[in-house]
Every structure is written in structure tokens, then in C-alpha cells.
Coordinates of C-alpha atoms in Angstrom, one line a residue:
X29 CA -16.0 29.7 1.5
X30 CA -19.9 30.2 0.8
X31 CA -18.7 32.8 -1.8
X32 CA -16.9 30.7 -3.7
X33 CA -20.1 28.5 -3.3
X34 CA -22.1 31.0 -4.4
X35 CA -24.0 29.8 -1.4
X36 CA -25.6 32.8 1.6
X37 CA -25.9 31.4 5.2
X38 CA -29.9 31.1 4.9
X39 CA -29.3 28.6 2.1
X40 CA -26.9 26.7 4.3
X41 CA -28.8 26.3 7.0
X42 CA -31.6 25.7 4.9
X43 CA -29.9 22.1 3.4
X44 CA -28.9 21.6 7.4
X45 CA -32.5 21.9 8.1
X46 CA -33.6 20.0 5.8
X47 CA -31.4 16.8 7.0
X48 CA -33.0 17.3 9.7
X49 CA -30.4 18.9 11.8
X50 CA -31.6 21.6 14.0
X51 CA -28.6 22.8 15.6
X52 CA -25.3 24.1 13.5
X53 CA -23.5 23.3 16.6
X54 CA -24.4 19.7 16.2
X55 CA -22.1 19.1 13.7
X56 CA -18.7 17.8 13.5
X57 CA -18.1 18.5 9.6
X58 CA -19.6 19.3 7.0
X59 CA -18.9 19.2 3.0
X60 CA -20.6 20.1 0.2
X61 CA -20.5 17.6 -2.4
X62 CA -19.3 17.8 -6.3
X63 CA -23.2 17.3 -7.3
X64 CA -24.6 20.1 -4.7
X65 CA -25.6 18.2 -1.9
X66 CA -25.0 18.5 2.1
X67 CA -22.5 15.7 3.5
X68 CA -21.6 16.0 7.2
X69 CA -20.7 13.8 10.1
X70 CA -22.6 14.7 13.6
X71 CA -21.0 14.8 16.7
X72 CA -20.9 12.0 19.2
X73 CA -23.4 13.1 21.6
X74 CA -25.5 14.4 18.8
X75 CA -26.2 11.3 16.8
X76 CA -29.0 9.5 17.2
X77 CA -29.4 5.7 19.5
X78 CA -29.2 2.7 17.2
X79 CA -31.2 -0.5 17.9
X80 CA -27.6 -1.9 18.2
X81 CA -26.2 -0.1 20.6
X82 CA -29.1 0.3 22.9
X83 CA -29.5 -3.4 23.4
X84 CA -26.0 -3.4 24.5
X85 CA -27.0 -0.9 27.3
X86 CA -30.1 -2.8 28.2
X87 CA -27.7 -6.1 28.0
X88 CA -24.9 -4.3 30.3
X89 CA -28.1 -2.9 32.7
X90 CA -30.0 -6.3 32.7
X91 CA -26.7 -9.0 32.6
X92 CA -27.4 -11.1 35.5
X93 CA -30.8 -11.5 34.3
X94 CA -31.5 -14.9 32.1
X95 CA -33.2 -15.4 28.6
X96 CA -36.7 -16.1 30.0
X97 CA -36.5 -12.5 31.9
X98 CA -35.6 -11.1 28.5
X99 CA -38.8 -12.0 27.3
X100 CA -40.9 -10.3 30.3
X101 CA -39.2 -7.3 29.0
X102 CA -41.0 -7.9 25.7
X103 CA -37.9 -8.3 23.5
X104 CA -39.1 -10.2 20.6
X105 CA -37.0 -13.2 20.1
X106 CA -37.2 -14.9 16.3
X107 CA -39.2 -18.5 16.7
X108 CA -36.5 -20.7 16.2
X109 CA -38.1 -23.8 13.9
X110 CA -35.5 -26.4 14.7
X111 CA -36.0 -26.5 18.3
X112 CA -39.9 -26.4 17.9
X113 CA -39.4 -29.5 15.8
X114 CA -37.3 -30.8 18.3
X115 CA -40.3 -30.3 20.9
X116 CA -42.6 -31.8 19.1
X117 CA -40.3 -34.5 18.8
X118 CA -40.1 -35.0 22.1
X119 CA -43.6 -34.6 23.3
X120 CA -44.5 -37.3 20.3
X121 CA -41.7 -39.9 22.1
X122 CA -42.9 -39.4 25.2
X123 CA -46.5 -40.0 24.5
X124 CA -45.7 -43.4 22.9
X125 CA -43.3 -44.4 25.6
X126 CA -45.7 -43.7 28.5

């Protein structure tokens, strides 16, 4: 097939290398695209952690723990601006009712 590509191994691994694949063995498939360039799909255990799925492990690993733990564990938690207005609220009544 890398005759009909016109393509020797060194240039092949050179376009794997430079996808920053270091092992051939890595990958599941591989295609070379209409306009020249490198597709390919890695295997399972080669492809890299997401953010996604390795919150799921931490949530599997830490789900007994509550919210409050979560922040110990320095997971940064977007301010929510409604329920600081609602504290505010709050702290405001609370003062004029005491």
C-alpha cells in the first residue's frame, strides 16, 4: 500500500511521529487522507485521560465524600452569583431583624 502512496516507511513513521505518537503499535487505524495528511484512531489503552473522565474516577473513588470535602481536594467550583446574592440577602434580613 505505501507504493501506491508513493510513501517509504521512514516517511510514515515520520507523520506518526509527528502526531505525537511514539509507538506504531499504539494504533488502532490509520488512513491517509485525500489532501495528504495522517488520520488514525488510537487504541483504548493508548489514548490519553480526559478531564471528563478522570473526575468520574475521582467521583467513583471519593462518592461517599460530600461537596465541602470536594473542595479540600482543591477542585475549583465556579462562584455561583445567585446564591451569593441570596447570602447577602440573608445576612442583610438578619441584621435588621435582630
Amino acid at each position: 500500500m505505501l507504493k501506491k502512496l508513493r510513501m517509504t516507511v521512514d516517511q510514515l513513521e515520520m507523520r506518526i511521529r509527528t502526531k505525537g505518537i511514539s509507538n506504531i503499535s499504539d494504533i488502532q487505524i490509520a488512513t491517509i487522507e485525500p489532501n495528504g495528511q495522517l488520520g488514525y484512531e488510537l487504541k483504548k489503552e493508548a489514548k490519553p485521560l480526559t478531564y471528563g473522565e478522570f473526575t468520574k474516577l475521582i467521583g467513583g473513588i471519593n462518592g461517599n465524600q460530600n461537596e465541602n470535602s470536594n473542595q479540600d481536594n482543591n477542585e475549583y467550583k465556579e462562584p455561583n452569583i445567585f446564591q451569593e446574592i441570596k447570602n447577602t440577602n440573608t445576612q442583610k434580613h438578619n441584621k435588621i431583624f435582630k
